[in-house]
Amino acid sequence: MDKWRLWGVGFCLMAASGAVLADSLDAQRQRYMQVKQAWDSKQMDTVYNLMPTLRDYPLYPYLQYRQLGQDLGQATTLEIKAFINQYPTLPPARSLPSRYVNELARRQDWVGLLVFSPQAPKPVAARCNYYYAQYATGQRQTAWQGAKEIWLSGKSLPSSCDKLFDAWRSSGDQTPQVVLERMRLALKEGNGGLVTFLAKQLPAEYQTLGDALNKLQTDPRGVEAFARNTSPTDFTRDVTETAFVRLARQDPDSARDMLPTLVRLQKITGAQHQVMQDAIVWRLMGNDASAADARWRDGIVQNSNNGALVERRVRLALGNGDKQEIRFWLSRLPQDVRGKDEWRYWSAAMLIDGGKRAEGENILRDLTRERGFYPMVAAQKLGIPYPLRVEKAARPQASVGSEPAIARVRELMYWNMDNQARAEWGALVSSKPRQEQEALARYAFEQQWADLSVQATIVAKLWDHLEERFPLAWQQDFRQATEDKGITQSYAMAIARQESAWNPKARSPVGASGLMQVMPKTAQHTAQMYNLTHYVNSSQLLNPQTNIEIGTSYLEYVYQNLGRNRILSSAAYNAGPSRVNTWLGNTNGRVDAIAFIESIPFSETRSYVKNVLAYDAYYRYFMKRPAKVLTDAEWARRY
């Protein structure tokens, strides 16, 4: 660290004497790469010599951060605070405070830790060190209160918290009841290892109860034995409810048979009884429920205050195409969900179907004033054009491009570090007031940074800034990829916009990659099917042109195989063709297009289809080819 300090002094002298290099951006980039390579190969003399010459380079703060991180053990509070204050939106700087809290804890500088961080940090490890500092400086009540708040989690906690928890346990303030409560939370999370670990911490007089909880986490069918062998308390009732809900997911028939016994043995409250019944009902929401099960299910749903459960029952009625059922369950929707676009639309549709056309059409007209899929559908049902409204963003000032954070974004993109650029951009947009957020969204749009334009509208909630939300990204590539296909360019772009928000480096947890979020196996199969011989491996999916070629080919495949219907092909792109065929088998030609979409049982796929259809309409508008949200064939078909 002394060498760094000497370098810092030397740099100041160089700056004062005019000796600092004043050179081109290309030369700075070359030296930046030299520094990174030298650092990676531990050639520190090269780093020391070249780093002072990069002070004017936009990514210099990243080198400073690396320097601080490498020598954190010798850093001072003043240095850390100075860095954070100098670069308030730099993404790595966000983690620096908690890292330094942990470093001060390693030094056992408890007073210094509390001076540096007068408030509890958010990251759990740093928060544990913060509360241990409170304990070490005599603030035991604050320390134990914080320890309890952290402790009461069903998730496993970092080992850095052990010191705090050990001190809390030794003080006698951590009671067996607190251990049992955490066991209940772990049981609810399905964290069996934690349940077993905590059982060992219980004193001898609580071992029987601890063993019973341990058995429940491996086999929730033991809930009846648990209820029979433990006296009813608030705690045992909570455990009974938690274990029963797990059982209901696995074996709803056994759970239903067991429920009256559990209610009697544990004196289950009315609210808990309803929650337990609801857990069974969720498993009986398919068309495969027997008539007796369906009657029982519907009786429970009528008395439930669970809005999501009643909504699921409306969707089941929509999928069955039974208008009497639809009306009945719409009337049972809790007040707090009735105002959703979908239920406003279906209430209007049922009024029109029941002869109350004027009343229903008034609801639809009001709905067309909103934004999104159902307002578009309402306009189509009324037979009128959807009045699309596009809010204009504030114009960016000429000086925006010279802002240091934007210069960093530009350089990160130069180095193909798109995800780091997105982190920089998101932090910058979050730090600005509304008007400047609009200007940044517009700036990104004008720079053709499609993913950053979209990201700005999401961060700032600029939902009516449709041009910035739906930039015409990779337009030429999509035009070429779709010109020999049945799918339209706007539809393919809508899929890409929904899948990746135009981030070409997007990767999902399951391995989907790139603009159209193509899975490697899907890409391999599609390349073989369409004889795309230049596709070799999944790394190519991060290339926008290759991704568009593979993605549009697969989309064309599902589109053609599902009757050239965007509703079905969109659902298939998200959830797979086999599921779509299953859903079509369930509805069996009884329902219209909107009922089919709303009856899709997967909330992710349901929202996906609605978004893609609306996004397609937006893209057609910006491409000056406006059309209705559904084609006449899609609208007229029975599903």
XYZ file of C-alpha atoms in Angstrom:
639
model
C 0.000 0.000 0.000
C 2.937 2.309 0.644
C 3.881 1.973 -3.003
C 0.362 3.047 -3.976
C 0.608 6.061 -1.723
C 3.945 7.027 -3.279
C 2.324 6.588 -6.684
C -0.504 8.931 -5.660
C 1.948 11.623 -4.552
C 3.961 11.111 -7.729
C 0.884 11.510 -9.846
C 0.044 14.845 -8.209
C 3.580 16.089 -8.935
C 3.302 14.905 -12.536
C 0.000 16.696 -12.948
C 1.440 19.901 -11.493
C 4.411 19.808 -13.844
C 2.311 19.058 -16.932
C 3.971 15.650 -17.370
C 0.745 13.676 -17.570
C 0.172 12.126 -20.951
C -2.387 13.916 -23.094
C -3.175 11.376 -25.773
C -5.913 9.791 -27.836
C -8.699 7.574 -26.617
C -7.264 4.686 -28.649
C -3.930 5.031 -26.889
C -5.657 5.100 -23.504
C -7.594 1.965 -24.403
C -4.375 0.226 -25.352
C -2.732 1.110 -22.030
C -5.914 0.174 -20.118
C -5.734 -3.324 -21.598
C -2.008 -3.474 -20.788
C -2.765 -2.598 -17.159
C -5.499 -5.225 -16.898
C -3.309 -7.912 -18.437
C -0.370 -6.962 -16.239
C -2.580 -7.028 -13.146
C -3.949 -10.456 -14.065
C -0.404 -11.799 -14.499
C 0.788 -10.057 -11.296
C 3.265 -7.784 -13.128
C 2.682 -5.000 -10.638
C 5.559 -2.790 -11.737
C 3.814 -2.377 -15.095
C 0.578 -1.547 -13.284
C 2.319 1.059 -11.099
C 3.970 2.671 -14.112
C 0.966 2.801 -16.432
C -1.968 3.398 -14.125
C -1.081 7.068 -13.377
C -1.321 7.799 -17.105
C -4.972 6.688 -17.239
C -6.527 9.175 -14.868
C -8.507 10.789 -17.705
C -9.679 7.465 -19.122
C -13.403 6.828 -18.429
C -12.831 3.388 -16.862
C -10.115 4.627 -14.521
C -12.528 4.339 -11.527
C -12.692 0.591 -12.152
C -8.934 0.396 -11.797
C -9.144 2.460 -8.616
C -11.812 0.108 -7.280
C -9.633 -2.891 -8.055
C -6.772 -1.199 -6.247
C -8.934 -0.515 -3.202
C -10.313 -4.047 -3.205
C -6.885 -5.598 -3.456
C -5.509 -3.549 -0.558
C -8.685 -3.236 1.502
C -6.857 -4.483 4.582
C -4.782 -1.286 4.620
C -7.380 1.174 3.364
C -8.520 3.996 5.619
C -12.065 5.118 6.259
C -11.297 8.456 4.620
C -10.112 6.742 1.441
C -13.176 4.527 1.236
C -15.582 7.392 1.856
C -13.769 9.603 -0.647
C -14.107 6.937 -3.334
C -17.809 6.394 -2.632
C -18.486 10.145 -2.657
C -16.524 10.658 -5.855
C -18.358 7.868 -7.718
C -21.837 7.672 -6.184
C -23.379 5.771 -9.127
C -20.450 3.453 -9.893
C -21.930 -0.068 -9.524
C -18.918 -1.606 -7.714
C -19.020 1.261 -5.225
C -22.391 -0.019 -4.023
C -20.763 -3.095 -2.492
C -17.780 -1.214 -1.091
C -19.451 0.005 2.137
C -20.478 -3.507 3.194
C -17.103 -4.910 2.157
C -15.374 -2.312 4.286
C -17.686 -3.015 7.228
C -16.581 -6.646 7.006
C -12.953 -5.553 6.796
C -13.287 -3.392 9.934
C -14.869 -6.382 11.658
C -11.867 -8.493 10.644
C -9.634 -5.832 12.228
C -11.938 -5.860 15.286
C -12.198 -2.091 14.966
C -15.716 -1.984 16.398
C -15.770 1.735 17.148
C -14.430 2.536 13.690
C -17.049 0.259 12.142
C -19.898 2.148 13.814
C -18.378 5.499 12.886
C -18.111 4.391 9.260
C -21.581 2.797 9.214
C -23.894 4.508 11.741
C -26.855 2.582 10.235
C -27.181 -1.172 9.790
C -26.083 -2.250 6.284
C -28.470 -4.296 4.142
C -26.237 -7.279 3.200
C -26.658 -9.926 5.885
C -22.974 -10.584 6.587
C -22.243 -6.873 7.066
C -25.396 -6.467 9.153
C -24.241 -9.246 11.490
C -20.872 -7.523 11.884
C -22.651 -4.227 12.542
C -24.706 -5.701 15.378
C -21.681 -7.486 16.800
C -19.984 -4.071 16.889
C -22.975 -2.810 18.878
C -22.465 -5.688 21.317
C -18.713 -5.096 21.528
C -19.248 -1.411 22.339
C -21.770 -2.121 25.110
C -25.042 -1.627 23.190
C -26.350 -5.101 23.998
C -30.070 -4.435 23.706
C -29.591 -3.041 20.184
C -27.305 -5.974 19.327
C -29.744 -8.657 20.509
C -32.697 -7.014 18.804
C -30.768 -6.950 15.528
C -29.569 -10.516 16.025
C -33.138 -11.715 16.471
C -34.353 -9.911 13.349
C -31.606 -11.554 11.278
C -32.000 -14.941 12.971
C -35.699 -15.306 12.236
C -35.241 -16.536 8.696
C -36.012 -19.869 7.094
C -32.917 -19.502 4.921
C -29.370 -20.441 5.888
C -27.264 -17.477 7.011
C -23.571 -16.712 6.347
C -20.975 -18.080 8.752
C -19.885 -14.516 9.523
C -23.059 -14.258 11.622
C -21.992 -17.109 13.926
C -20.001 -14.839 16.234
C -23.040 -12.601 16.821
C -25.372 -15.546 17.337
C -22.928 -17.251 19.729
C -22.730 -14.093 21.849
C -26.506 -13.728 21.767
C -26.965 -17.370 22.814
C -24.407 -17.027 25.628
C -26.225 -13.976 26.969
C -29.358 -16.077 27.574
C -31.453 -13.722 25.446
C -31.826 -16.318 22.659
C -34.638 -18.471 24.031
C -35.664 -21.989 22.937
C -38.889 -20.431 21.649
C -36.861 -18.323 19.209
C -35.035 -21.440 18.008
C -38.377 -23.209 17.514
C -39.767 -20.251 15.568
C -36.804 -20.367 13.207
C -37.341 -24.104 12.802
C -40.928 -23.359 11.758
C -39.724 -20.809 9.212
C -37.157 -23.298 7.869
C -39.910 -25.909 7.636
C -41.974 -23.472 5.571
C -38.989 -22.839 3.263
C -38.362 -26.570 2.894
C -34.867 -26.077 4.332
C -34.423 -29.512 5.869
C -30.741 -29.098 6.669
C -31.456 -26.002 8.754
C -34.282 -27.738 10.630
C -31.910 -30.585 11.550
C -29.154 -28.161 12.559
C -31.459 -26.100 14.767
C -32.920 -29.170 16.468
C -29.472 -29.849 17.923
C -29.438 -26.426 19.585
C -32.545 -27.069 21.661
C -32.179 -27.909 25.360
C -33.110 -31.415 26.536
C -36.634 -30.478 27.616
C -37.431 -29.324 24.062
C -35.875 -32.269 22.230
C -39.155 -34.134 21.798
C -40.723 -31.153 20.049
C -37.552 -30.567 18.036
C -37.515 -34.192 16.882
C -41.171 -33.906 15.868
C -40.410 -30.846 13.724
C -37.446 -32.661 12.211
C -39.693 -35.555 11.187
C -42.228 -33.167 9.642
C -39.634 -31.642 7.343
C -38.843 -35.070 5.868
C -42.453 -36.299 5.739
C -45.364 -33.849 6.080
C -47.749 -36.820 6.281
C -46.721 -37.003 9.926
C -48.692 -33.817 10.615
C -51.598 -35.770 12.090
C -49.306 -37.527 14.568
C -47.752 -34.155 15.404
C -51.181 -32.612 16.014
C -52.200 -35.550 18.190
C -49.036 -35.615 20.292
C -48.636 -31.894 21.003
C -50.881 -29.674 23.062
C -52.429 -26.893 20.983
C -50.657 -23.544 21.150
C -50.244 -20.707 18.681
C -46.874 -22.220 17.752
C -48.146 -25.781 17.178
C -51.083 -24.453 15.165
C -48.696 -22.494 12.949
C -46.520 -25.592 12.471
C -49.586 -27.693 11.698
C -50.682 -25.194 9.064
C -47.200 -25.035 7.501
C -46.804 -28.825 7.300
C -50.368 -29.269 6.059
C -49.869 -26.819 3.181
C -46.821 -28.842 2.089
C -48.860 -32.048 2.316
C -51.716 -30.528 0.299
C -49.308 -29.815 -2.571
C -48.097 -33.425 -2.556
C -51.285 -35.354 -1.760
C -54.475 -33.244 -1.745
C -56.763 -36.249 -1.169
C -54.972 -37.329 2.016
C -54.802 -33.717 3.176
C -58.546 -33.260 2.715
C -59.326 -36.449 4.658
C -57.021 -35.378 7.471
C -58.217 -31.785 7.806
C -61.202 -32.243 10.206
C -58.995 -34.190 12.618
C -56.318 -31.508 12.601
C -58.895 -28.774 13.162
C -60.278 -30.638 16.174
C -56.946 -31.668 17.719
C -55.218 -28.316 17.370
C -58.273 -26.060 17.727
C -57.391 -24.479 14.381
C -58.669 -20.911 13.973
C -61.137 -19.972 11.268
C -58.519 -18.021 9.316
C -56.040 -20.904 9.445
C -58.756 -23.369 8.446
C -59.474 -21.288 5.347
C -55.769 -21.140 4.424
C -55.517 -24.922 4.767
C -58.627 -25.471 2.649
C -57.317 -23.024 0.046
C -54.096 -25.065 -0.199
C -56.150 -28.120 -1.218
C -58.340 -26.122 -3.589
C -55.317 -24.964 -5.608
C -54.679 -28.630 -6.454
C -58.270 -29.126 -7.639
C -58.357 -26.312 -10.195
C -57.900 -28.543 -13.224
C -60.510 -30.043 -15.504
C -59.614 -33.466 -14.120
C -61.335 -32.788 -10.767
C -64.255 -35.155 -10.091
C -67.765 -33.741 -9.812
C -67.706 -34.258 -6.032
C -64.283 -32.609 -5.702
C -65.438 -29.719 -7.879
C -68.502 -29.127 -5.687
C -66.373 -29.158 -2.538
C -63.770 -26.895 -4.190
C -66.346 -24.331 -5.273
C -67.908 -24.220 -1.819
C -64.517 -23.343 -0.349
C -63.693 -20.735 -2.992
C -66.990 -18.930 -2.366
C -65.918 -18.271 1.226
C -62.290 -17.430 0.472
C -60.840 -13.939 0.680
C -57.878 -15.083 -1.409
C -58.196 -12.891 -4.497
C -55.738 -14.972 -6.543
C -57.743 -18.122 -5.803
C -61.039 -16.595 -6.912
C -59.328 -15.230 -10.045
C -58.100 -18.746 -10.809
C -61.677 -19.986 -10.527
C -62.878 -17.306 -12.973
C -60.194 -18.436 -15.412
C -61.334 -22.033 -15.057
C -64.876 -20.898 -15.921
C -63.544 -18.985 -18.932
C -61.741 -22.094 -20.136
C -64.944 -24.116 -19.775
C -66.864 -21.537 -21.813
C -69.735 -21.580 -19.298
C -71.179 -18.053 -19.267
C -73.324 -18.664 -16.214
C -70.234 -19.802 -14.309
C -68.277 -16.821 -15.574
C -70.921 -14.380 -14.333
C -71.163 -16.134 -10.977
C -67.442 -16.114 -10.268
C -66.933 -12.577 -11.558
C -69.469 -11.491 -8.948
C -67.407 -13.244 -6.257
C -64.174 -11.402 -7.033
C -62.898 -9.405 -4.021
C -63.207 -5.656 -4.434
C -59.443 -5.118 -4.516
C -59.034 -7.130 -7.753
C -62.195 -6.168 -9.631
C -60.565 -3.075 -11.112
C -57.994 -5.078 -13.081
C -58.209 -4.654 -16.852
C -59.108 -8.291 -17.474
C -62.058 -8.308 -15.097
C -63.347 -4.961 -16.353
C -63.295 -6.401 -19.858
C -65.042 -9.627 -18.891
C -67.650 -7.825 -16.798
C -68.411 -5.687 -19.858
C -68.499 -8.732 -22.138
C -70.983 -10.489 -19.858
C -73.180 -7.387 -19.697
C -73.254 -7.175 -23.499
C -73.968 -10.892 -23.785
C -76.819 -10.471 -21.281
C -78.477 -7.720 -23.331
C -77.052 -4.720 -21.424
C -75.077 -3.463 -24.414
C -74.934 0.240 -23.504
C -73.686 -0.465 -19.988
C -71.080 -2.935 -21.224
C -69.855 -0.690 -24.023
C -69.422 2.220 -21.612
C -67.057 0.055 -19.570
C -65.153 -0.891 -22.723
C -64.827 2.754 -23.818
C -63.412 3.664 -20.427
C -60.993 0.765 -20.750
C -59.698 1.969 -24.144
C -58.322 5.053 -22.393
C -55.783 2.823 -20.625
C -52.590 1.269 -21.996
C -51.928 -2.347 -22.920
C -53.500 -5.563 -24.158
C -57.022 -5.385 -22.738
C -57.573 -1.739 -23.726
C -56.589 -2.768 -27.269
C -58.973 -5.744 -27.112
C -61.753 -3.474 -25.811
C -61.304 -1.223 -28.849
C -61.408 -4.212 -31.172
C -64.598 -5.509 -29.543
C -66.163 -2.055 -29.986
C -65.023 -1.985 -33.605
C -63.082 1.256 -33.180
C -59.358 2.099 -33.609
C -57.341 1.925 -30.412
C -56.352 5.507 -29.485
C -52.623 4.973 -29.002
C -50.994 7.751 -26.993
C -47.250 8.363 -27.135
C -45.758 10.670 -24.513
C -42.807 12.720 -25.703
C -39.619 12.547 -23.670
C -37.712 15.623 -22.579
C -34.898 16.391 -25.014
C -31.407 15.618 -23.710
C -29.013 18.537 -23.373
C -25.882 18.525 -25.479
C -23.758 18.088 -22.344
C -25.342 14.731 -21.440
C -22.888 12.763 -23.542
C -19.915 14.144 -21.616
C -21.205 12.999 -18.222
C -18.587 10.649 -16.662
C -21.092 7.821 -16.060
C -22.179 7.895 -19.712
C -18.563 7.912 -20.831
C -18.097 4.766 -18.716
C -21.167 3.191 -20.302
C -19.771 3.899 -23.752
C -16.390 2.375 -22.906
C -17.908 -0.713 -21.298
C -19.913 -1.252 -24.468
C -16.724 -0.817 -26.519
C -15.182 -3.670 -24.530
C -18.345 -5.792 -25.035
C -19.109 -5.622 -21.330
C -22.809 -5.034 -21.973
C -24.076 -6.256 -18.622
C -21.672 -3.992 -16.736
C -22.798 -1.145 -18.980
C -26.406 -1.897 -18.031
C -25.469 -1.797 -14.339
C -23.803 1.607 -14.833
C -26.777 2.902 -16.789
C -29.369 1.667 -14.303
C -27.514 3.279 -11.401
C -27.245 6.574 -13.295
C -30.943 6.676 -14.244
C -31.997 5.769 -10.687
C -30.013 8.711 -9.318
C -31.789 11.359 -11.425
C -35.082 13.269 -11.063
C -37.952 12.459 -13.416
C -37.241 14.995 -16.178
C -33.591 13.964 -16.405
C -34.644 10.305 -16.489
C -36.787 11.090 -19.526
C -33.858 12.853 -21.150
C -31.568 9.886 -20.486
C -34.120 7.496 -21.990
C -34.265 9.697 -25.069
C -30.481 9.965 -25.221
C -30.146 6.172 -25.216
C -32.824 5.945 -27.903
C -31.015 8.450 -30.109
C -27.700 6.634 -29.593
C -29.448 3.423 -30.719
C -28.697 1.818 -27.373
C -31.945 -0.128 -27.527
C -31.551 -2.119 -24.316
C -30.546 0.989 -22.345
C -33.468 2.947 -23.762
C -35.834 0.208 -22.553
C -34.005 -0.083 -19.240
C -34.395 3.640 -18.566
C -38.160 3.462 -19.113
C -38.392 0.510 -16.715
C -36.240 2.098 -13.993
C -38.098 5.412 -14.275
C -41.541 3.836 -14.903
C -41.975 5.819 -18.120
C -44.769 3.549 -19.311
C -46.296 6.002 -21.798
C -42.962 6.828 -23.463
C -43.646 4.188 -26.069
C -40.968 5.207 -28.563
C -38.239 4.769 -25.957
C -39.893 1.597 -24.626
C -40.102 0.004 -28.072
C -37.117 1.065 -30.173
C -36.870 -0.478 -33.641
C -33.723 -2.424 -32.776
C -31.826 -4.620 -35.276
C -34.569 -3.695 -37.753
C -32.632 -4.651 -40.872
C -31.643 -8.031 -39.408
C -35.238 -8.835 -38.509
C -36.416 -7.726 -41.946
C -33.956 -10.072 -43.655
C -34.700 -12.937 -41.254
C -38.465 -12.784 -41.763
C -38.816 -11.898 -45.452
C -39.038 -15.585 -46.446
C -41.259 -16.583 -43.515
C -44.908 -16.434 -42.531
C -44.184 -14.495 -39.341
C -44.044 -10.720 -39.661
C -41.060 -8.598 -38.764
C -43.047 -6.773 -36.071
C -44.111 -10.051 -34.440
C -40.547 -11.389 -34.300
C -39.382 -8.080 -32.809
C -42.171 -8.210 -30.241
C -40.968 -11.664 -29.146
C -37.389 -10.389 -28.824
C -38.504 -7.303 -26.900
C -40.462 -9.478 -24.448
C -37.699 -12.056 -24.104
C -34.635 -9.882 -23.543
C -35.723 -6.226 -23.464
C -33.173 -5.925 -26.305
C -30.178 -7.018 -24.202
C -28.043 -9.077 -26.643
C -26.045 -10.583 -23.766
C -29.087 -11.680 -21.746
C -28.857 -15.145 -20.178
C -31.610 -16.846 -18.205
C -30.941 -19.110 -15.188
C -31.834 -22.142 -17.322
C -29.472 -21.221 -20.162
C -31.612 -19.307 -22.683
C -29.384 -16.785 -24.440
C -29.420 -13.602 -26.460
C -32.047 -11.346 -27.946
C -34.665 -14.066 -28.495
C -33.578 -16.141 -25.469
C -32.941 -19.327 -27.410
C -32.168 -22.518 -25.486
C -29.033 -24.378 -26.717
C -30.956 -27.592 -27.508
C -33.633 -25.625 -29.353
C -30.934 -23.843 -31.336
C -29.240 -27.126 -32.256
C -32.521 -28.726 -33.358
C -33.589 -25.621 -35.309
C -30.221 -25.349 -37.067
C -30.508 -28.981 -38.193
C -34.132 -28.540 -39.259
C -33.388 -25.434 -41.376
C -29.902 -26.568 -42.504
C -28.150 -23.620 -40.843
C -24.701 -25.179 -41.169
C -22.784 -22.140 -39.893
C -24.262 -22.641 -36.394
C -21.710 -24.617 -34.379
C -22.200 -23.985 -30.652
C -24.308 -22.066 -28.139
C -21.743 -19.264 -27.703
C -22.961 -17.985 -31.091
C -26.352 -17.228 -29.568
C -24.853 -14.066 -28.060
C -24.240 -12.801 -31.588
C -27.371 -10.775 -32.458
C -27.497 -11.800 -36.124
C -27.132 -15.511 -35.360
C -29.620 -15.292 -32.514
C -32.180 -13.558 -34.729
C -31.711 -16.148 -37.466
C -32.137 -19.111 -35.095
C -34.900 -17.476 -33.027
C -37.033 -16.424 -35.980
C -36.633 -19.869 -37.553
C -37.909 -21.567 -34.422
C -40.726 -19.029 -34.097
C -41.692 -19.744 -37.714
C -41.720 -23.468 -36.942
C -44.189 -23.164 -34.041
C -46.227 -20.537 -35.917
C -46.751 -22.793 -38.937
C -47.423 -25.879 -36.809
C -50.059 -24.082 -34.737
C -52.212 -22.780 -37.545
C -50.372 -19.504 -38.221
C -51.847 -18.172 -34.990
C -49.782 -15.751 -32.885
C -51.695 -16.518 -29.682
C -50.746 -20.173 -29.885
C -47.218 -19.700 -31.244
C -46.400 -17.090 -28.570
C -47.600 -19.446 -25.838
C -45.584 -22.258 -27.421
C -42.421 -20.107 -27.654
C -42.696 -19.500 -23.908
C -44.078 -22.762 -22.514
C -43.560 -25.330 -25.270
C -45.864 -26.677 -28.014
C -46.986 -29.722 -26.019
C -48.492 -27.575 -23.273
C -50.342 -25.470 -25.828
C -51.857 -28.613 -27.325
C -52.915 -29.703 -23.835
C -54.605 -26.350 -23.197
C -56.375 -26.551 -26.562
C -57.583 -30.005 -25.599
C -58.970 -28.610 -22.340
C -60.920 -25.790 -24.002
C -61.918 -28.074 -26.913
C -63.228 -25.376 -29.241
C -65.621 -23.907 -26.660
C -64.085 -20.458 -26.154
C -63.064 -17.331 -28.016
C -59.538 -15.964 -28.342
C -59.601 -13.740 -25.249
C -61.110 -16.443 -23.032
C -58.417 -18.876 -24.188
C -55.631 -16.423 -23.355
C -57.096 -15.628 -19.940
C -57.607 -19.320 -19.141
C -53.918 -20.195 -19.637
C -53.044 -21.666 -16.219
C -49.427 -20.406 -16.137
C -49.377 -16.748 -15.105
C -46.009 -16.229 -16.802
C -47.268 -17.560 -20.150
C -50.565 -15.706 -19.848
C -48.765 -12.392 -19.337
C -46.238 -13.293 -22.015
C -48.903 -13.787 -24.692
C -50.685 -10.543 -23.784
C -47.429 -8.591 -23.834
C -46.264 -9.984 -27.176
C -49.571 -9.208 -28.880
C -49.568 -5.652 -27.502
C -45.873 -5.177 -28.370
C -46.566 -6.372 -31.913
C -49.237 -3.663 -32.191
C -46.769 -1.034 -30.923
C -44.123 -2.100 -33.419
C -46.598 -2.072 -36.291
C -47.547 1.472 -35.269
C -43.920 2.661 -35.279
C -43.316 0.870 -38.576
C -46.348 2.755 -39.986
C -48.341 -0.453 -40.498
C -51.004 -0.088 -37.801
C -53.446 -2.960 -37.322
C -55.784 -4.423 -34.725
C -54.279 -6.306 -31.787
C -55.634 -9.602 -33.160
C -56.061 -10.558 -36.795
C -59.577 -11.318 -37.991
C -58.688 -15.026 -38.164
C -57.315 -15.039 -34.607
C -60.374 -13.156 -33.360
C -62.936 -15.347 -35.128
C -61.422 -18.738 -34.319
C -62.840 -20.957 -31.574
C -60.216 -22.383 -29.257
